[in-house]
Coordinates of C-alpha atoms in Angstrom, one line a residue:
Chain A
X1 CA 45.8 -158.8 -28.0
X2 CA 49.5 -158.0 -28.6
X3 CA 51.4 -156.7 -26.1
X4 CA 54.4 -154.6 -26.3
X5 CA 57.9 -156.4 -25.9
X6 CA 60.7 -154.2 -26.0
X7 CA 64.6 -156.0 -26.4
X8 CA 67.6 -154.0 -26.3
X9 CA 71.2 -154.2 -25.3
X10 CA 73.9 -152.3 -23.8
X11 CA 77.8 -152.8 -24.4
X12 CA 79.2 -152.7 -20.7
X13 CA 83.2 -153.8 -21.2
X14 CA 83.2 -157.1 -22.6
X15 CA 79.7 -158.3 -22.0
X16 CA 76.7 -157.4 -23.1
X17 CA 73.3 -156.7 -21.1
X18 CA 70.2 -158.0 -22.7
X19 CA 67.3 -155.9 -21.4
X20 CA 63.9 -156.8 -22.6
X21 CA 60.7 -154.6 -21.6
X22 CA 57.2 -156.5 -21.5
X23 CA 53.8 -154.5 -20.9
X24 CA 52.4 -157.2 -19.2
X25 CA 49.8 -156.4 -15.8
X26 CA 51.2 -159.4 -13.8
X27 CA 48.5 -159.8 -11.5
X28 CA 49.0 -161.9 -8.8
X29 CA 45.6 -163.3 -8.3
X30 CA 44.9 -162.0 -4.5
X31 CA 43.7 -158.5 -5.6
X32 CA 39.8 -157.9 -5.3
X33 CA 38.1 -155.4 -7.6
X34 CA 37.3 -152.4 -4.8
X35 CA 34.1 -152.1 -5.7
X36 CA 32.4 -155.6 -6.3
X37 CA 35.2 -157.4 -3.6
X38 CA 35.6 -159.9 -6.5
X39 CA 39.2 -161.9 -7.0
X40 CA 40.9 -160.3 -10.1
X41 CA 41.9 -163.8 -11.8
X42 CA 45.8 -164.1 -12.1
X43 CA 47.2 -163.4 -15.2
X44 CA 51.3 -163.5 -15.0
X45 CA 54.0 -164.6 -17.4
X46 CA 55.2 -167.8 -16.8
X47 CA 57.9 -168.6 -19.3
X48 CA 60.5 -166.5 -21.4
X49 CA 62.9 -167.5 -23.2
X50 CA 66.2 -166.0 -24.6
X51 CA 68.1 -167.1 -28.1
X52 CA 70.8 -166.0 -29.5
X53 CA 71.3 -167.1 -33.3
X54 CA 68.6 -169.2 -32.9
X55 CA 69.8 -171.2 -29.9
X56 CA 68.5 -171.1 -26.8
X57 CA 70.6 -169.7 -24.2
X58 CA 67.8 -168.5 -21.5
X59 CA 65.3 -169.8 -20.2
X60 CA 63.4 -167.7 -17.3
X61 CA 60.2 -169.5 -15.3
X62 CA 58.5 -166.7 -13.8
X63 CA 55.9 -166.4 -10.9
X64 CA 53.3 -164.0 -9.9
X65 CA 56.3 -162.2 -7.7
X66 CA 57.9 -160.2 -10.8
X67 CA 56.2 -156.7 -10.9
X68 CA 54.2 -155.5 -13.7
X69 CA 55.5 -154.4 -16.7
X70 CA 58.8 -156.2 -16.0
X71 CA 62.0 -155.2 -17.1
X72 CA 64.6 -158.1 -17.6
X73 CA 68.2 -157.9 -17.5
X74 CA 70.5 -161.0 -18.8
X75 CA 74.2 -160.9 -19.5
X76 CA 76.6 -162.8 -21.9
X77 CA 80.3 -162.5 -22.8
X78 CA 80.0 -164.3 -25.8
X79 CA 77.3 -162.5 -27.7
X80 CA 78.9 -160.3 -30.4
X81 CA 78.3 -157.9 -32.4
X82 CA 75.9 -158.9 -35.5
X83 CA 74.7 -161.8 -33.9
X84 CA 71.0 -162.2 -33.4
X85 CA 68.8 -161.7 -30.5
X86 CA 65.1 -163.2 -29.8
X87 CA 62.9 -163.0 -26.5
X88 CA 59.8 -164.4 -26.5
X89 CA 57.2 -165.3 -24.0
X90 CA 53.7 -166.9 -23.1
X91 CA 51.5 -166.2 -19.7
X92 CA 49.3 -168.3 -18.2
X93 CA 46.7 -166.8 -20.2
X94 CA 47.9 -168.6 -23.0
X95 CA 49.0 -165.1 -24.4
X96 CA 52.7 -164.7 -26.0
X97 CA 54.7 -162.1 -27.6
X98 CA 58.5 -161.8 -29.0
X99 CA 60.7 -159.2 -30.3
X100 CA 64.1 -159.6 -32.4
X101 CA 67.2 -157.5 -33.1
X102 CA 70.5 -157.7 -34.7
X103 CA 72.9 -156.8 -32.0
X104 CA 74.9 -153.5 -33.1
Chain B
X1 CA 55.4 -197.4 -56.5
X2 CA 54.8 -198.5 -52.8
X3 CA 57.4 -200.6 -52.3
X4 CA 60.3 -198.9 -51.0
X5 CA 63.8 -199.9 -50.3
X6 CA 63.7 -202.0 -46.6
X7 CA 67.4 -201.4 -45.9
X8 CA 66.4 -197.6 -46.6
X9 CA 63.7 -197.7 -44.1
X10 CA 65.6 -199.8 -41.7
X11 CA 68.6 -197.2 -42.3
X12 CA 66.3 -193.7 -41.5
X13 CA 65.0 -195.2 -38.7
X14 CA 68.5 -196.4 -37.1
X15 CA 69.7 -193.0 -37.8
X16 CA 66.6 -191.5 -36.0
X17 CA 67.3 -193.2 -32.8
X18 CA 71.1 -192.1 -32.5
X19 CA 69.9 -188.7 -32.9
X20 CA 67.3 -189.2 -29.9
X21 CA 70.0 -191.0 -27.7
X22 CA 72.5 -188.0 -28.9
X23 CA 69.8 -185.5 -27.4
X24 CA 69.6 -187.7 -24.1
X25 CA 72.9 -188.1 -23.2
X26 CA 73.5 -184.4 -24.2
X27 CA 70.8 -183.4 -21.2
X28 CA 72.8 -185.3 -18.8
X29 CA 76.3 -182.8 -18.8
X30 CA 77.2 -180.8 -16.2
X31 CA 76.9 -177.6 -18.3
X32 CA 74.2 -178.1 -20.9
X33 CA 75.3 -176.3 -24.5
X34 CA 72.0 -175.5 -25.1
X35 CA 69.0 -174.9 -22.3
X36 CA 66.9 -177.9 -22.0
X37 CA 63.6 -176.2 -19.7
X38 CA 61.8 -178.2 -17.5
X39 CA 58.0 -177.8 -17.2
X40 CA 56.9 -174.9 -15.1
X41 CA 56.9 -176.3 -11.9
X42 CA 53.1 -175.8 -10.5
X43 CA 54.2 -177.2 -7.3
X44 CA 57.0 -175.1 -6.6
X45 CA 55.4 -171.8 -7.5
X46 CA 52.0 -173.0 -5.5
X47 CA 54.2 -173.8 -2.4
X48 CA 53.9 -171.2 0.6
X49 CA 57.0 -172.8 2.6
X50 CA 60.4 -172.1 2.1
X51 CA 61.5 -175.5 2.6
X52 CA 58.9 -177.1 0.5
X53 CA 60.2 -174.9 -2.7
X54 CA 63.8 -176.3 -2.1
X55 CA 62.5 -179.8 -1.8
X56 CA 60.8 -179.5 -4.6
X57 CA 63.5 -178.1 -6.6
X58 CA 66.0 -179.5 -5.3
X59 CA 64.8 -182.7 -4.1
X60 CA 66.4 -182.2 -0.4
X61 CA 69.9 -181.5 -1.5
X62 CA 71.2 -179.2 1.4
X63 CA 72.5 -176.2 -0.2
X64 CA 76.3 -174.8 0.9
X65 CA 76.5 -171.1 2.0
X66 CA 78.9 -168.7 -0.6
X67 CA 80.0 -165.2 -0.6
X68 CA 80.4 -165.6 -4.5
X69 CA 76.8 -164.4 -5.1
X70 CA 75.7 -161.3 -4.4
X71 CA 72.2 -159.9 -3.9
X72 CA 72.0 -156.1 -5.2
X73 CA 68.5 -155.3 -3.7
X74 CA 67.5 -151.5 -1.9
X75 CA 68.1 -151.4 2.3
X76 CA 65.0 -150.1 2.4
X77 CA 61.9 -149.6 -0.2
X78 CA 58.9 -147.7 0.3
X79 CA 57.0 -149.3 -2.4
X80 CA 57.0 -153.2 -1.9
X81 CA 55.2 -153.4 -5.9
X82 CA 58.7 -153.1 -7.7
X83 CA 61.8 -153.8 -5.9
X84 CA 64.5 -153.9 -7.6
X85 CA 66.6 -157.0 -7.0
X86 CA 70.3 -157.7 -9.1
X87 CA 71.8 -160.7 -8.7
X88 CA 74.9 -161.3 -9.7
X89 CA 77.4 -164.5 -9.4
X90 CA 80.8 -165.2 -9.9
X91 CA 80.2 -168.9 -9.5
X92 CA 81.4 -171.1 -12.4
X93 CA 79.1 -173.3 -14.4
X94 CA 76.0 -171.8 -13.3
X95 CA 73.2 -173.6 -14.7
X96 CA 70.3 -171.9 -12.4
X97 CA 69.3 -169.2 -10.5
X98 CA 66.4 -168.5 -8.4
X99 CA 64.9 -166.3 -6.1
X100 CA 63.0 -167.3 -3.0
X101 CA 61.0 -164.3 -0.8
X102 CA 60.1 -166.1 1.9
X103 CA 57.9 -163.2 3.4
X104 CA 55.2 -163.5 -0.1
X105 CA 52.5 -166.0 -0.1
X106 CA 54.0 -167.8 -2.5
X107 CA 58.4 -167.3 -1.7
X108 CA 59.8 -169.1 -4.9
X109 CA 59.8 -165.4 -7.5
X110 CA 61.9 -167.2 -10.2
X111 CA 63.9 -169.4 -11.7
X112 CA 66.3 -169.2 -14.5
X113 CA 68.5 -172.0 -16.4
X114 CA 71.2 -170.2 -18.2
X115 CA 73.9 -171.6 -20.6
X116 CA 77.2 -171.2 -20.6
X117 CA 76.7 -168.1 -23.3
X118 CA 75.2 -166.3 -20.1
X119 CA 76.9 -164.9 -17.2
X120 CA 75.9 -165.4 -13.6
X121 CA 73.5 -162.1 -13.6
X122 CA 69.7 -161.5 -13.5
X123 CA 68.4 -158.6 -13.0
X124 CA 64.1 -157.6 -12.6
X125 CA 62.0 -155.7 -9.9
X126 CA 60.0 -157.7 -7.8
X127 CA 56.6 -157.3 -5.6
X128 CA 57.6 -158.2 -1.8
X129 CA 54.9 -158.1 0.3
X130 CA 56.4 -157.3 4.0
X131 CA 60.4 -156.9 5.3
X132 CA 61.9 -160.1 4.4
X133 CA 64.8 -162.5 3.5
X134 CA 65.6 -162.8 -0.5
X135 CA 67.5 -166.2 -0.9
X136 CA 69.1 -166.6 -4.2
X137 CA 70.3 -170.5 -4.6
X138 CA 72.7 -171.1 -7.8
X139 CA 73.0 -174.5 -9.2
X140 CA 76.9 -174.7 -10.3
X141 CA 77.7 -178.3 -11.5
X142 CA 76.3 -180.8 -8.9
X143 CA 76.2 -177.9 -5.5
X144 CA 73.4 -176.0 -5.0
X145 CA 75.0 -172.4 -3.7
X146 CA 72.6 -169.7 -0.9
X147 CA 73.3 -166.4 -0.5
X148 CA 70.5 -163.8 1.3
X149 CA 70.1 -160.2 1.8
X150 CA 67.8 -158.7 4.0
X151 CA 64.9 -156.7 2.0
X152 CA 62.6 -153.6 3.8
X153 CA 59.6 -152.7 2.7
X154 CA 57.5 -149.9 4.2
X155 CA 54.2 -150.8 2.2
X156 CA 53.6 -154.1 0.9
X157 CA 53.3 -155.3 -2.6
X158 CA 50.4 -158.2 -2.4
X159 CA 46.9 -158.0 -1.8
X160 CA 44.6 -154.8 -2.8

């Protein structure tokens, strides 16, 4: 199952905000299903990184903490415009997704 | 057909091993070029104690206080599920940040190595389970940095 990633950014003065969107239940683990009282098992991301033409230049280790459906917002002075942007991920699931975009 | 040149051998393999040592020492600078990422650390993320998330992180190193970081988080939130936490840092050389919520089961919420094509800044929302302490510690050459901010919750974010 794919799961939506969303990447984005936003000119503010001379940096520029990477905002990436992940539709992603981040369950911590310690909720129980109301009815049966069983554990829902976690399921969180765990790793995501951030590369800019090709090189990585972020790399975020998550924990069960980060809400669901996260929104994530980097910054960099040196990213310009027509340079290339990738975000990908994987959960402890062993699921992964990535978006990529040509900065404007 | 098979027998190839041995100084040509010998000569992809010497070249091989620069490249490996090149890599090596490369990991060893105070501001990597490029992100080198640990392992997840299970142990860290599995630990319930604050100061058993900085000794595993930071093998003991006692971290100085700064006013360089700030922590842009709500006074007050009335739903602990998404919290909205900004940090920002005008520390130079960052090379990590993370997050510690010492009032969740598990306190360390994050942890980001950054190169130097990032600026000092992450940004997500957060579940905090009861009023708490957020510590952010930044790695900046050899110093580990703490800052805190006081975060209030009126309804918890763990548990069902």
């Amino acid at each position: 199952m794919s799961r939506l990633t969303k990447l984005k950014t936003r000119k503010i003065g001379d940096t520029t905000r990477f905002l990436v969107l992940i539709n992603h239940p981040m369950e911590t683990g310690f909720r129980r299903n109301k009815k049966t009282g069983a554990r829902i098992p976690a399921h969180f991301i765990k790793e995501i990184v951030f590369r800019l033409n090709g090189k990585p230049v972020a790399t975020g280790q998550l924990g069960i903490a980060v809400s669901a459906n996260p929104i994530l917002i980097l910054s960099s002075k040196t990213a310009h415009s027509g340079d290339t942007l990738e975000v990908s991920w994987k959960d402890n699931k062993g699921e992964s997704g990535s978006a990529q975009m040509t900065i404007a | 057909m098979h027998k190839q040149d041995p100084g040509r051998r010998h000569f992809l393999v010497r070249s091989m091993t620069t490249a490996i040592l090149a890599v090596a020492t490369g990991a060893g600078l105070p501001r990597p070029d490029r992100v080198l990422a640990s392992a997840w650390p299970t142990a860290a993320f599995g630990a319930s104690k604050e100061q058993d998330v900085l000794q595993l992180l930071y093998s003991g190193t006692t971290p100085a206080k700064t006013l360089a970081t700030t922590i842009d988080a709500p006074a007050i939130s009335e739903n602990g599920l998404a919290v909205k936490i900004g940090i920002k840092t005008t520390l130079p050389h960052v090379q990590s940040i993370s997050l510690l919520l010492a009032g969740n089961p598990h306190p360390l919420a994050m942890t980001f190595s950054l190169s130097k094509e990032m600026d000092g800044f992450v940004q997500t929302r957060y579940k905090v389970a009861q009023p708490t302490q957020a510590k952010v510690l930044v790695k900046s050459g050899k110093q580990i940095y703490v800052s805190t901010a006081k975060i209030d919750v009126t309804k918890g974010g763990c548990g069902g």
